[in-house]
mmCIF file of C-alpha atoms in Angstrom:
data_model
loop_
_atom_site.group_PDB
_atom_site.id
_atom_site.type_symbol
_atom_site.label_atom_id
_atom_site.label_comp_id
_atom_site.label_asym_id
_atom_site.label_seq_id
_atom_site.Cartn_x
_atom_site.Cartn_y
_atom_site.Cartn_z
ATOM 1 C CA MET A 1 14.471 7.384 2.778
ATOM 2 C CA ARG A 2 13.399 3.964 4.090
ATOM 3 C CA ILE A 3 10.126 2.866 2.551
ATOM 4 C CA ALA A 4 8.039 -0.032 3.913
ATOM 5 C CA PHE A 5 6.180 -2.242 1.460
ATOM 6 C CA LEU A 6 3.585 -4.114 3.520
ATOM 7 C CA THR A 7 2.327 -7.421 2.175
ATOM 8 C CA ALA A 8 0.700 -10.651 3.438
ATOM 9 C CA PRO A 9 2.773 -13.850 3.038
ATOM 10 C CA GLU A 10 0.738 -14.709 -0.106
ATOM 11 C CA GLY A 11 -1.545 -13.008 -2.591
ATOM 12 C CA VAL A 12 0.119 -9.705 -3.555
ATOM 13 C CA GLU A 13 -0.199 -8.754 -7.189
ATOM 14 C CA GLU A 14 3.373 -8.999 -8.452
ATOM 15 C CA ILE A 15 3.437 -5.988 -10.714
ATOM 16 C CA GLU A 16 1.891 -3.802 -7.962
ATOM 17 C CA LEU A 17 4.876 -4.777 -5.826
ATOM 18 C CA THR A 18 7.702 -4.770 -8.367
ATOM 19 C CA GLU A 19 6.917 -1.520 -10.253
ATOM 20 C CA PRO A 20 6.573 0.681 -7.126
ATOM 21 C CA TRP A 21 9.719 -1.050 -5.715
ATOM 22 C CA LYS A 22 11.687 -0.055 -8.835
ATOM 23 C CA ALA A 23 10.346 3.494 -8.553
ATOM 24 C CA VAL A 24 11.635 3.691 -4.965
ATOM 25 C CA GLU A 25 15.010 2.300 -5.919
ATOM 26 C CA GLN A 26 15.279 4.750 -8.881
ATOM 27 C CA ALA A 27 14.536 7.553 -6.444
ATOM 28 C CA GLY A 28 17.629 6.432 -4.496
ATOM 29 C CA TRP A 29 15.648 5.198 -1.520
ATOM 30 C CA ASN A 30 15.690 1.950 0.433
ATOM 31 C CA PRO A 31 12.582 -0.287 -0.038
ATOM 32 C CA GLN A 32 11.952 -2.851 2.654
ATOM 33 C CA LEU A 33 9.535 -5.804 2.327
ATOM 34 C CA VAL A 34 7.548 -6.040 5.518
ATOM 35 C CA SER A 35 5.225 -8.970 6.151
ATOM 36 C CA THR A 36 3.353 -10.732 8.932
ATOM 37 C CA ALA A 37 5.519 -13.899 8.631
ATOM 38 C CA PRO A 38 9.169 -14.638 7.942
ATOM 39 C CA GLY A 39 10.549 -16.220 4.741
ATOM 40 C CA ARG A 40 9.331 -15.284 1.336
ATOM 41 C CA VAL A 41 6.169 -13.586 0.036
ATOM 42 C CA ARG A 42 4.353 -15.396 -2.835
ATOM 43 C CA ALA A 43 3.171 -12.962 -5.488
ATOM 44 C CA TYR A 44 0.514 -13.604 -8.097
ATOM 45 C CA HIS A 45 -0.295 -12.439 -11.629
ATOM 46 C CA HIS A 46 -4.093 -12.250 -11.239
ATOM 47 C CA LEU A 47 -4.924 -15.805 -10.091
ATOM 48 C CA ASP A 48 -1.688 -17.468 -11.263
ATOM 49 C CA LYS A 49 1.342 -17.947 -9.019
ATOM 50 C CA ALA A 50 4.213 -15.640 -9.875
ATOM 51 C CA GLY A 51 7.558 -14.924 -8.153
ATOM 52 C CA THR A 52 8.565 -15.033 -4.530
ATOM 53 C CA PHE A 53 10.357 -12.193 -2.702
ATOM 54 C CA PRO A 54 12.360 -12.315 0.536
ATOM 55 C CA VAL A 55 10.871 -10.674 3.601
ATOM 56 C CA ASP A 56 13.160 -7.999 5.115
ATOM 57 C CA HIS A 57 11.156 -7.282 8.232
ATOM 58 C CA VAL A 58 8.476 -9.250 10.175
ATOM 59 C CA LEU A 59 5.796 -7.333 12.031
ATOM 60 C CA ALA A 60 5.770 -7.806 15.772
ATOM 61 C CA GLY A 61 3.927 -4.853 17.287
ATOM 62 C CA ASP A 62 5.873 -2.417 15.073
ATOM 63 C CA THR A 63 4.993 1.187 14.312
ATOM 64 C CA SER A 64 6.162 3.446 11.563
ATOM 65 C CA ASP A 65 9.185 4.584 13.590
ATOM 66 C CA ALA A 66 11.778 2.720 11.475
ATOM 67 C CA PHE A 67 10.279 3.960 8.144
ATOM 68 C CA ASP A 68 9.681 7.245 6.323
ATOM 69 C CA ALA A 69 6.674 6.177 4.164
ATOM 70 C CA LEU A 70 4.474 3.213 3.348
ATOM 71 C CA VAL A 71 3.457 1.536 0.110
ATOM 72 C CA LEU A 72 0.557 -0.894 0.025
ATOM 73 C CA PRO A 73 0.473 -3.096 -3.089
ATOM 74 C CA GLY A 74 -2.815 -4.725 -4.000
ATOM 75 C CA GLY A 75 -4.073 -8.027 -5.219
ATOM 76 C CA VAL A 76 -7.351 -9.353 -3.855
ATOM 77 C CA ALA A 77 -6.007 -11.844 -1.295
ATOM 78 C CA ASN A 78 -3.160 -9.686 0.025
ATOM 79 C CA PRO A 79 -5.143 -6.795 1.580
ATOM 80 C CA ASP A 80 -7.938 -9.169 2.593
ATOM 81 C CA ALA A 81 -5.415 -11.148 4.651
ATOM 82 C CA LEU A 82 -3.737 -7.996 6.080
ATOM 83 C CA ARG A 83 -7.013 -6.450 7.225
ATOM 84 C CA MET A 84 -7.601 -9.560 9.374
ATOM 85 C CA ASN A 85 -4.172 -9.158 11.103
ATOM 86 C CA GLU A 86 -4.146 -6.720 14.013
ATOM 87 C CA ARG A 87 -0.394 -6.123 13.674
ATOM 88 C CA ALA A 88 -0.777 -5.185 10.000
ATOM 89 C CA VAL A 89 -3.763 -2.870 10.754
ATOM 90 C CA GLY A 90 -1.902 -1.180 13.574
ATOM 91 C CA PHE A 91 1.257 -0.820 11.484
ATOM 92 C CA ALA A 92 -0.653 0.913 8.660
ATOM 93 C CA ARG A 93 -2.514 3.181 11.109
ATOM 94 C CA SER A 94 0.721 4.220 12.739
ATOM 95 C CA PHE A 95 1.865 5.930 9.538
ATOM 96 C CA PHE A 96 -1.261 8.141 9.622
ATOM 97 C CA ASP A 97 -0.816 8.823 13.335
ATOM 98 C CA ALA A 98 2.794 9.911 12.660
ATOM 99 C CA GLY A 99 1.836 12.081 9.637
ATOM 100 C CA LYS A 100 3.932 9.957 7.278
ATOM 101 C CA PRO A 101 2.816 9.526 3.609
ATOM 102 C CA VAL A 102 1.107 6.349 2.416
ATOM 103 C CA ALA A 103 0.507 5.040 -1.121
ATOM 104 C CA ALA A 104 -2.062 2.325 -1.865
ATOM 105 C CA ILE A 105 -3.143 0.705 -5.124
ATOM 106 C CA CYS A 106 -6.068 -1.476 -6.300
ATOM 107 C CA HIS A 107 -7.551 -3.502 -3.384
ATOM 108 C CA ALA A 108 -5.027 -2.178 -0.824
ATOM 109 C CA PRO A 109 -7.402 0.450 0.618
ATOM 110 C CA TRP A 110 -9.264 -2.424 2.256
ATOM 111 C CA LEU A 111 -6.494 -2.306 4.919
ATOM 112 C CA LEU A 112 -7.022 1.419 5.280
ATOM 113 C CA VAL A 113 -10.762 0.921 5.755
ATOM 114 C CA GLU A 114 -10.030 -1.577 8.533
ATOM 115 C CA ALA A 115 -7.505 0.808 10.093
ATOM 116 C CA ASP A 116 -10.259 3.503 10.184
ATOM 117 C CA VAL A 117 -8.129 6.078 8.323
ATOM 118 C CA VAL A 118 -10.281 6.895 5.312
ATOM 119 C CA ARG A 119 -12.943 8.923 7.083
ATOM 120 C CA GLY A 120 -13.021 12.447 5.579
ATOM 121 C CA ARG A 121 -10.584 11.485 2.791
ATOM 122 C CA THR A 122 -11.063 11.274 -0.976
ATOM 123 C CA LEU A 123 -9.392 8.261 -2.622
ATOM 124 C CA THR A 124 -9.623 5.843 -5.493
ATOM 125 C CA SER A 125 -9.211 2.041 -5.663
ATOM 126 C CA TRP A 126 -10.405 -0.943 -7.587
ATOM 127 C CA PRO A 127 -14.088 -0.125 -8.216
ATOM 128 C CA SER A 128 -15.438 -2.943 -6.079
ATOM 129 C CA LEU A 129 -14.154 -1.155 -2.952
ATOM 130 C CA ALA A 130 -16.165 2.013 -3.539
ATOM 131 C CA THR A 131 -19.004 0.986 -1.167
ATOM 132 C CA ASP A 132 -16.520 -0.089 1.553
ATOM 133 C CA ILE A 133 -14.782 3.275 1.335
ATOM 134 C CA ARG A 134 -18.016 5.211 1.377
ATOM 135 C CA ASN A 135 -19.299 3.173 4.335
ATOM 136 C CA ALA A 136 -16.029 3.970 6.191
ATOM 137 C CA GLY A 137 -16.667 7.697 5.740
ATOM 138 C CA GLY A 138 -14.440 8.288 2.701
ATOM 139 C CA THR A 139 -15.290 9.649 -0.747
ATOM 140 C CA TRP A 140 -14.492 7.295 -3.627
ATOM 141 C CA VAL A 141 -13.551 8.731 -7.098
ATOM 142 C CA ASP A 142 -12.830 6.984 -10.406
ATOM 143 C CA GLU A 143 -9.454 8.447 -11.262
ATOM 144 C CA SER A 144 -6.089 6.918 -12.268
ATOM 145 C CA VAL A 145 -4.392 8.523 -9.273
ATOM 146 C CA ARG A 146 -5.612 10.640 -6.390
ATOM 147 C CA VAL A 147 -3.639 12.587 -3.808
ATOM 148 C CA CYS A 148 -5.494 13.431 -0.589
ATOM 149 C CA ASP A 149 -3.668 15.819 1.744
ATOM 150 C CA ALA A 150 -6.232 15.658 4.527
ATOM 151 C CA ALA A 151 -4.456 15.698 7.855
ATOM 152 C CA PRO A 152 -2.629 14.012 9.407
ATOM 153 C CA ALA A 153 -0.935 12.197 6.441
ATOM 154 C CA THR A 154 -0.830 12.412 2.641
ATOM 155 C CA LEU A 155 -2.460 9.482 0.918
ATOM 156 C CA VAL A 156 -1.808 8.589 -2.746
ATOM 157 C CA THR A 157 -4.161 5.993 -4.276
ATOM 158 C CA SER A 158 -4.675 4.363 -7.709
ATOM 159 C CA ARG A 159 -7.159 1.903 -9.205
ATOM 160 C CA LYS A 160 -5.295 -0.863 -10.984
ATOM 161 C CA PRO A 161 -2.068 -2.096 -12.606
ATOM 162 C CA GLY A 162 -2.879 0.031 -15.702
ATOM 163 C CA ASP A 163 -2.415 3.116 -13.454
ATOM 164 C CA LEU A 164 1.045 2.154 -12.244
ATOM 165 C CA ASP A 165 2.977 4.812 -14.204
ATOM 166 C CA ALA A 166 0.784 7.613 -12.790
ATOM 167 C CA PHE A 167 0.793 5.959 -9.306
ATOM 168 C CA CYS A 168 4.596 5.539 -9.115
ATOM 169 C CA GLY A 169 5.369 8.990 -10.487
ATOM 170 C CA THR A 170 2.907 10.649 -8.112
ATOM 171 C CA PHE A 171 3.845 8.840 -4.872
ATOM 172 C CA VAL A 172 7.560 9.398 -5.508
ATOM 173 C CA LYS A 173 6.898 13.100 -5.915
ATOM 174 C CA GLU A 174 4.769 13.193 -2.768
ATOM 175 C CA PHE A 175 7.147 11.136 -0.704
ATOM 176 C CA ALA A 176 10.056 13.410 -1.746
ATOM 177 C CA GLY A 177 8.130 16.388 -0.468
ATOM 178 C CA HIS A 178 7.872 14.739 2.998
ATOM 179 C CA ARG A 179 11.528 13.896 3.470
ATOM 180 C CA PRO A 180 12.462 13.776 7.155
#
């Protein structure tokens, strides 16, 4: 399976990118770093600069066609930048339109709010997004991981880096169940 990891050029929380990436590789799948600009993505550890990672694919009006599932890492700046980018919003929405599974952690559901895909869904996130999710028609819960199977696509969400083990194990299981 080919799994898209969508990030902004700067601001992704490093561990929320690297741990799910490892889980995808351990499942025998092909992770692809997708961004809105070419080059390298600058990750952070909270507010401190961390590593950089090469972009595999630059968005240019893309849809989910080339991928089987989507992972949205968090960090505060990353999803905030993505939700202001029409290509990123459309790319994320296309996975829901196609019925392909999506996993999002921490602040990443901000992009899903902007894409208008949380209405009628139950999800979790970093607690400060609870009002945004509710205002977008979703139900927010304080759980380490939440799977929402509301049509058209399965959504797996988690709150924070401390939930990564549960998040990775759950989204790998859910993605495996949706193999093309």
